[in-house]
Amino acid sequence: MLKKFSLLFAAALTLSVPLHAQNAGTGPVTKYTSGSQKGQLTESLTAGNGTTIQASGTGKVIASEGTATTSADAQTHIARTDNPHSVTKAQIGLGNVDNTSDVNKPVSTATQTALNAKADSSALTAHTSNTSNPHSVTKSQVGLGNVDNTSDANKPISTATQTALDAKQPLDTDLTTVAANGYPTTAFYYSATGTSDDGPALNAFITAAGANATIVLRAGQTYTTKQPIELKDGQTLDLNGSTIKRADQYSTTATSNVTSGTNSFTVTDASGFAAGQFVSFGNSSSYALVSYKISSVVGNTITCTSNFSQTFSSGVAVTRVIVGIVTSYTFTGSTHANDVHVRNGTIDGNRANNTTLASWYHGQDVVLWGARGKATDLLVQNSPSEGIFGGNADLRITRCRFSNTGGNGIHVSAWQHTIVDACRFENTNQLSATWPTHNDGAVTLSDMSGATNYGRITIKNSWFDGTRCGIGGVLATTSSYVDVFDNWFFACTNGPMFMVTSDGSPSKVIFSRNHCYGSGTFTLNLTSGGATGKITETIIDSNIFVDTGMSLGRGVAGVAVTNNDFLQSTARTSIYINNGATKLDISRNRIKHTATTGSNSNAIFAETALTATTVNDNKIEMATGPSGVNAILVSSGYSPHTDTEFSGNRITMLGADQAITLGRGIVCTRNRIRIAGGRAITCEGGTGTGNATQVITENTVWGTGTPVHIYGGSYRILVKRNHFVGSVSNSSGAEATVVVSDNDTVI
């Protein structure tokens, strides 16, 4: 009431006298508007000992002074917060509430009753962590009532599995029979790798698969082996993208003599050897030419399957070797597996960790010793010696890459009908410095097996880069056919082809449409002065030689060098003829020398007596300098030459040098020569008889310089019907038998 009173009258009334309590009504207040009405209100209040109030409100009015208070008192009361009316908790309905803070409240009876119905947390944790089947669940309760309690390793073959197996061919009986009857089979070798020697298990699997089977390895694996992987007749080994790698070399020392005719010896430590592996022997002066298969290792005694063919004293190095990581050579009985195929993966020779194998030549990666062997889509790398050795007929090596081999990329020995197609050779022949007697190439052809006849050997569409030489070796037969075409040779230090033979030689060699860049000299030569064979019927045609020369040497007879392009930016001879090479046809070549320094930069240089040789229709351009070079040079001292003609050549000399230097007995005709201060044709001196006449006829020479120069003492020279700018000059002592007539000269 006080609050309402204050709010109602604080703004509307001026309180000047006490109000009478009896005038405090509960009804509405009458609004007095006229003067008579105000007078009535005044009179009424005065009659009750009240004081006149000027009022215009419409609320309730308290007229008694005894029950009223002032506005200030009302405001003070309103502002009090100390419970001025002494209100109790019971009066507001909270009589049962205890005066305690939340954190100090006790557990209520109801809460305790509820908690009493809950499990203890430690007991629950212990129960849920219990893995000893606390509820005693049985296999039947989980739907496995029929399952037997046996480990995987001890499970028997199920009825369904046995039914499936009954439909298969047993490996050890029926499969071998089927394969032998010519029906191919496929066997998947999915064993994981990771042992120190995967060879024994893989060999056992290959043997069980039988002849004509295809063995497919698990993809992406590396199989390390300490023994050769021996393929059987007709088998295909599909590496399926995996790698077979030679294990690290193991060596020890013999503690007994290794005696020829025996098959056992003792060593310091035989722990690195096992049956099925191979050993060989070597010391500072020699090494065993063959390796020997181990049949048993007992303590430090090693016994081999065959007798030794050489004798070595106690103390000789004994090394585990692998002749062919993958091989078609069957070491038991020394037979050959035919029709094998290795494909689709990597063969890694681990050359860095097999250094002794490299020096002993026992480190081939693949050996195809049987007939009709094939290698396809292989990366053959890090071989201690040779990448692939082929020792039989009808080999096919296709789309293989050879990298970082100690010796040859491919070694083909003495057999027929080999094809090397679309292969790549990089950094082969890395041990050439320690193999001085080997004319090793990325592809080497030899006669180690003593064959009497080569069939066609084809090397095509391949890439040679950073090899000792592209194609090299020894061919000791006179009935070979070697086709080399559409290949690329880069930086082959001994040349793109280096056929240096011993007593025999290849015939019918065709070297065509090859590109040779920045390499050594293309060489055909016999090493022995008494050689009976000849390098005959050979064609070198339509090749490109850039900073690469050619040498035709001892025993070369009947070789055509035609339609080739030579571009030399360094001081070298493009075509070098030496050591009795004869019956040569050097025609229609284009030769350009741009070197301006150095010597021996002749386009064609013959340092031998020529017989039945033609140098015809070549186009030659020689740069300015170096001095003393020739477009065509026949060295003095090797005359007389017989049946030899230089004809139809177009020669441009940009320097003051000699275009053609002749030897006695050579016919020089119909050449067109431009000179620039030098000599067009020079005749050597000396005496001679018979067919030693030098004939210089129907040539055209223009430019500044001397068209023909005849050295003093020259004999039987005919210079006739030529067209010259300039005159013929003679050195002191020219013979009277020099005839110069009927020439057209412009002085």
mmCIF file of C-alpha atoms in Angstrom, residues 254-465:
data_model
loop_
_atom_site.group_PDB
_atom_site.id
_atom_site.type_symbol
_atom_site.label_atom_id
_atom_site.label_comp_id
_atom_site.label_asym_id
_atom_site.label_seq_id
_atom_site.Cartn_x
_atom_site.Cartn_y
_atom_site.Cartn_z
ATOM 1 C CA ALA A 254 91.932 -73.692 -49.264
ATOM 2 C CA THR A 255 93.767 -75.536 -46.484
ATOM 3 C CA SER A 256 94.572 -78.482 -48.755
ATOM 4 C CA ASN A 257 95.747 -78.793 -52.328
ATOM 5 C CA VAL A 258 93.130 -78.693 -55.067
ATOM 6 C CA THR A 259 94.380 -81.554 -57.202
ATOM 7 C CA SER A 260 93.445 -82.299 -60.786
ATOM 8 C CA GLY A 261 91.530 -85.578 -61.043
ATOM 9 C CA THR A 262 90.055 -85.310 -57.518
ATOM 10 C CA ASN A 263 86.832 -83.673 -56.401
ATOM 11 C CA SER A 264 87.210 -82.636 -52.731
ATOM 12 C CA PHE A 265 89.325 -80.260 -50.652
ATOM 13 C CA THR A 266 89.280 -78.467 -47.313
ATOM 14 C CA VAL A 267 88.960 -74.760 -46.556
ATOM 15 C CA THR A 268 89.406 -72.417 -43.635
ATOM 16 C CA ASP A 269 85.686 -71.695 -43.311
ATOM 17 C CA ALA A 270 83.011 -73.495 -45.324
ATOM 18 C CA SER A 271 80.053 -71.821 -43.623
ATOM 19 C CA GLY A 272 79.279 -69.784 -46.740
ATOM 20 C CA PHE A 273 78.959 -72.831 -49.016
ATOM 21 C CA ALA A 274 76.140 -75.326 -49.511
ATOM 22 C CA ALA A 275 75.235 -78.183 -51.825
ATOM 23 C CA GLY A 276 73.969 -76.922 -55.172
ATOM 24 C CA GLN A 277 76.277 -73.918 -55.199
ATOM 25 C CA PHE A 278 79.444 -73.540 -57.304
ATOM 26 C CA VAL A 279 83.064 -72.838 -56.461
ATOM 27 C CA SER A 280 86.117 -71.823 -58.412
ATOM 28 C CA PHE A 281 89.775 -71.156 -57.620
ATOM 29 C CA GLY A 282 92.342 -68.488 -58.337
ATOM 30 C CA ASN A 283 95.588 -66.912 -57.220
ATOM 31 C CA SER A 284 97.748 -64.007 -58.301
ATOM 32 C CA SER A 285 98.920 -65.778 -61.459
ATOM 33 C CA SER A 286 95.997 -67.888 -62.674
ATOM 34 C CA TYR A 287 92.423 -68.902 -62.079
ATOM 35 C CA ALA A 288 90.289 -71.943 -62.839
ATOM 36 C CA LEU A 289 88.748 -71.814 -66.275
ATOM 37 C CA VAL A 290 85.604 -73.568 -65.063
ATOM 38 C CA SER A 291 83.510 -73.696 -61.911
ATOM 39 C CA TYR A 292 82.462 -76.804 -60.005
ATOM 40 C CA LYS A 293 79.102 -77.726 -58.500
ATOM 41 C CA ILE A 294 79.127 -78.665 -54.805
ATOM 42 C CA SER A 295 77.550 -82.002 -53.909
ATOM 43 C CA SER A 296 78.139 -81.805 -50.139
ATOM 44 C CA VAL A 297 79.698 -79.708 -47.380
ATOM 45 C CA VAL A 298 80.766 -81.593 -44.244
ATOM 46 C CA GLY A 299 82.531 -79.437 -41.695
ATOM 47 C CA ASN A 300 85.157 -77.598 -43.721
ATOM 48 C CA THR A 301 85.387 -80.281 -46.422
ATOM 49 C CA ILE A 302 83.807 -79.468 -49.767
ATOM 50 C CA THR A 303 83.043 -82.205 -52.295
ATOM 51 C CA CYS A 304 82.073 -81.430 -55.887
ATOM 52 C CA THR A 305 80.063 -83.385 -58.439
ATOM 53 C CA SER A 306 82.965 -83.604 -60.921
ATOM 54 C CA ASN A 307 86.745 -83.852 -60.804
ATOM 55 C CA PHE A 308 88.959 -80.788 -61.077
ATOM 56 C CA SER A 309 90.771 -80.169 -64.368
ATOM 57 C CA GLN A 310 93.509 -77.984 -62.836
ATOM 58 C CA THR A 311 95.737 -78.140 -59.772
ATOM 59 C CA PHE A 312 96.110 -75.363 -57.199
ATOM 60 C CA SER A 313 98.222 -75.383 -54.058
ATOM 61 C CA SER A 314 96.951 -74.928 -50.542
ATOM 62 C CA GLY A 315 96.250 -71.268 -49.857
ATOM 63 C CA VAL A 316 94.480 -70.634 -53.152
ATOM 64 C CA ALA A 317 91.396 -68.431 -52.963
ATOM 65 C CA VAL A 318 88.130 -70.386 -53.058
ATOM 66 C CA THR A 319 85.112 -68.358 -54.140
ATOM 67 C CA ARG A 320 81.423 -69.070 -54.532
ATOM 68 C CA VAL A 321 80.529 -68.278 -58.150
ATOM 69 C CA ILE A 322 77.402 -68.246 -60.249
ATOM 70 C CA VAL A 323 77.865 -68.864 -63.952
ATOM 71 C CA GLY A 324 74.503 -67.609 -65.099
ATOM 72 C CA ILE A 325 71.989 -66.401 -62.545
ATOM 73 C CA VAL A 326 69.420 -67.926 -64.892
ATOM 74 C CA THR A 327 70.740 -70.668 -67.135
ATOM 75 C CA SER A 328 69.706 -73.322 -69.613
ATOM 76 C CA TYR A 329 72.943 -75.180 -68.946
ATOM 77 C CA THR A 330 72.271 -78.308 -66.900
ATOM 78 C CA PHE A 331 75.358 -78.708 -64.750
ATOM 79 C CA THR A 332 74.629 -82.303 -63.840
ATOM 80 C CA GLY A 333 75.838 -84.198 -66.874
ATOM 81 C CA SER A 334 76.741 -80.969 -68.695
ATOM 82 C CA THR A 335 73.669 -81.063 -70.929
ATOM 83 C CA HIS A 336 71.790 -78.143 -72.440
ATOM 84 C CA ALA A 337 68.140 -77.271 -71.966
ATOM 85 C CA ASN A 338 66.611 -76.270 -75.283
ATOM 86 C CA ASP A 339 63.721 -73.923 -76.072
ATOM 87 C CA VAL A 340 63.903 -71.951 -72.838
ATOM 88 C CA HIS A 341 62.572 -68.416 -72.528
ATOM 89 C CA VAL A 342 63.382 -65.798 -69.870
ATOM 90 C CA ARG A 343 61.214 -62.694 -69.904
ATOM 91 C CA ASN A 344 59.680 -59.660 -68.244
ATOM 92 C CA GLY A 345 61.870 -58.626 -65.314
ATOM 93 C CA THR A 346 65.319 -57.765 -63.984
ATOM 94 C CA ILE A 347 68.456 -59.879 -63.657
ATOM 95 C CA ASP A 348 70.874 -58.134 -61.278
ATOM 96 C CA GLY A 349 74.461 -59.409 -61.191
ATOM 97 C CA ASN A 350 75.427 -57.430 -58.058
ATOM 98 C CA ARG A 351 78.812 -56.644 -59.629
ATOM 99 C CA ALA A 352 79.915 -54.325 -56.812
ATOM 100 C CA ASN A 353 79.852 -57.234 -54.359
ATOM 101 C CA ASN A 354 81.268 -59.890 -56.713
ATOM 102 C CA THR A 355 84.631 -58.485 -57.754
ATOM 103 C CA THR A 356 86.433 -61.833 -57.970
ATOM 104 C CA LEU A 357 83.824 -63.174 -60.373
ATOM 105 C CA ALA A 358 84.520 -60.247 -62.646
ATOM 106 C CA SER A 359 88.243 -60.918 -62.879
ATOM 107 C CA TRP A 360 87.647 -64.669 -63.357
ATOM 108 C CA TYR A 361 85.026 -64.238 -66.123
ATOM 109 C CA HIS A 362 82.560 -66.374 -64.146
ATOM 110 C CA GLY A 363 79.835 -63.790 -63.723
ATOM 111 C CA GLN A 364 77.309 -64.074 -66.557
ATOM 112 C CA ASP A 365 73.754 -63.064 -65.699
ATOM 113 C CA VAL A 366 71.872 -65.211 -68.232
ATOM 114 C CA VAL A 367 73.276 -68.271 -70.013
ATOM 115 C CA LEU A 368 71.327 -69.568 -73.024
ATOM 116 C CA TRP A 369 73.409 -72.585 -73.918
ATOM 117 C CA GLY A 370 70.682 -74.667 -75.490
ATOM 118 C CA ALA A 371 69.172 -74.240 -78.912
ATOM 119 C CA ARG A 372 66.353 -71.788 -79.589
ATOM 120 C CA GLY A 373 66.811 -69.865 -76.354
ATOM 121 C CA LYS A 374 64.999 -66.556 -75.939
ATOM 122 C CA ALA A 375 65.351 -63.511 -73.711
ATOM 123 C CA THR A 376 62.646 -60.857 -73.935
ATOM 124 C CA ASP A 377 61.917 -57.608 -72.089
ATOM 125 C CA LEU A 378 64.706 -57.992 -69.545
ATOM 126 C CA LEU A 379 66.792 -55.434 -67.683
ATOM 127 C CA VAL A 380 70.187 -57.120 -67.320
ATOM 128 C CA GLN A 381 72.335 -54.999 -65.033
ATOM 129 C CA ASN A 382 75.467 -54.979 -62.885
ATOM 130 C CA SER A 383 76.838 -58.179 -64.374
ATOM 131 C CA PRO A 384 80.365 -59.001 -63.150
ATOM 132 C CA SER A 385 81.196 -60.166 -66.663
ATOM 133 C CA GLU A 386 78.635 -60.759 -69.421
ATOM 134 C CA GLY A 387 74.962 -59.917 -69.485
ATOM 135 C CA ILE A 388 73.784 -62.774 -71.717
ATOM 136 C CA PHE A 389 75.922 -65.611 -73.013
ATOM 137 C CA GLY A 390 74.482 -67.522 -75.958
ATOM 138 C CA GLY A 391 76.172 -70.719 -77.023
ATOM 139 C CA ASN A 392 73.815 -72.408 -79.441
ATOM 140 C CA ALA A 393 71.679 -71.910 -82.521
ATOM 141 C CA ASP A 394 68.577 -69.803 -83.116
ATOM 142 C CA LEU A 395 68.871 -67.398 -80.207
ATOM 143 C CA ARG A 396 66.397 -64.523 -79.957
ATOM 144 C CA ILE A 397 67.250 -61.575 -77.703
ATOM 145 C CA THR A 398 64.583 -58.899 -77.982
ATOM 146 C CA ARG A 399 63.817 -55.618 -76.200
ATOM 147 C CA CYS A 400 66.418 -56.204 -73.512
ATOM 148 C CA ARG A 401 68.399 -53.483 -71.786
ATOM 149 C CA PHE A 402 71.989 -54.021 -70.641
ATOM 150 C CA SER A 403 73.491 -51.646 -68.100
ATOM 151 C CA ASN A 404 76.763 -51.416 -66.176
ATOM 152 C CA THR A 405 78.216 -54.786 -67.137
ATOM 153 C CA GLY A 406 81.822 -55.704 -66.500
ATOM 154 C CA GLY A 407 82.125 -57.410 -69.867
ATOM 155 C CA ASN A 408 79.944 -57.854 -72.916
ATOM 156 C CA GLY A 409 76.285 -57.074 -72.962
ATOM 157 C CA ILE A 410 75.722 -60.130 -75.165
ATOM 158 C CA HIS A 411 78.293 -62.781 -76.054
ATOM 159 C CA VAL A 412 77.248 -65.000 -78.957
ATOM 160 C CA SER A 413 79.553 -67.968 -79.338
ATOM 161 C CA ALA A 414 79.887 -69.947 -82.528
ATOM 162 C CA TRP A 415 76.318 -70.663 -83.444
ATOM 163 C CA GLN A 416 73.799 -69.885 -86.127
ATOM 164 C CA HIS A 417 70.732 -67.735 -86.652
ATOM 165 C CA THR A 418 70.979 -65.359 -83.721
ATOM 166 C CA ILE A 419 68.832 -62.216 -83.688
ATOM 167 C CA VAL A 420 69.454 -59.249 -81.398
ATOM 168 C CA ASP A 421 66.583 -56.820 -81.890
ATOM 169 C CA ALA A 422 65.562 -53.536 -80.228
ATOM 170 C CA CYS A 423 68.033 -53.836 -77.360
ATOM 171 C CA ARG A 424 69.790 -51.063 -75.452
ATOM 172 C CA PHE A 425 73.386 -51.190 -74.218
ATOM 173 C CA GLU A 426 74.671 -48.651 -71.673
ATOM 174 C CA ASN A 427 78.071 -48.585 -69.975
ATOM 175 C CA THR A 428 79.051 -52.125 -70.888
ATOM 176 C CA ASN A 429 82.631 -53.482 -70.985
ATOM 177 C CA GLN A 430 83.631 -51.626 -67.847
ATOM 178 C CA LEU A 431 86.519 -54.042 -67.201
ATOM 179 C CA SER A 432 88.228 -53.579 -70.556
ATOM 180 C CA ALA A 433 91.391 -52.328 -68.857
ATOM 181 C CA THR A 434 91.794 -55.650 -67.038
ATOM 182 C CA TRP A 435 90.786 -57.766 -70.043
ATOM 183 C CA PRO A 436 93.422 -56.684 -72.555
ATOM 184 C CA THR A 437 93.120 -59.775 -74.753
ATOM 185 C CA HIS A 438 89.369 -59.435 -75.256
ATOM 186 C CA ASN A 439 88.045 -57.436 -78.166
ATOM 187 C CA ASP A 440 84.900 -56.925 -76.199
ATOM 188 C CA GLY A 441 81.836 -55.197 -77.480
ATOM 189 C CA ALA A 442 78.368 -54.556 -76.227
ATOM 190 C CA VAL A 443 77.701 -57.492 -78.544
ATOM 191 C CA THR A 444 80.645 -59.847 -79.004
ATOM 192 C CA LEU A 445 80.798 -62.653 -81.565
ATOM 193 C CA SER A 446 83.316 -65.412 -80.951
ATOM 194 C CA ASP A 447 84.208 -69.004 -81.739
ATOM 195 C CA MET A 448 84.762 -70.429 -78.261
ATOM 196 C CA SER A 449 82.684 -73.512 -78.948
ATOM 197 C CA GLY A 450 84.539 -74.448 -82.122
ATOM 198 C CA ALA A 451 81.658 -74.237 -84.544
ATOM 199 C CA THR A 452 82.431 -74.868 -88.178
ATOM 200 C CA ASN A 453 79.632 -72.783 -89.590
ATOM 201 C CA TYR A 454 77.856 -69.584 -88.674
ATOM 202 C CA GLY A 455 74.419 -68.931 -89.958
ATOM 203 C CA ARG A 456 72.962 -65.482 -90.172
ATOM 204 C CA ILE A 457 73.562 -63.272 -87.151
ATOM 205 C CA THR A 458 71.368 -60.172 -87.136
ATOM 206 C CA ILE A 459 71.835 -57.155 -84.874
ATOM 207 C CA LYS A 460 69.244 -54.475 -85.553
ATOM 208 C CA ASN A 461 67.259 -51.554 -84.164
ATOM 209 C CA SER A 462 69.456 -51.326 -81.077
ATOM 210 C CA TRP A 463 71.087 -48.519 -79.102
ATOM 211 C CA PHE A 464 74.719 -48.562 -77.946
ATOM 212 C CA ASP A 465 75.910 -45.870 -75.542
#
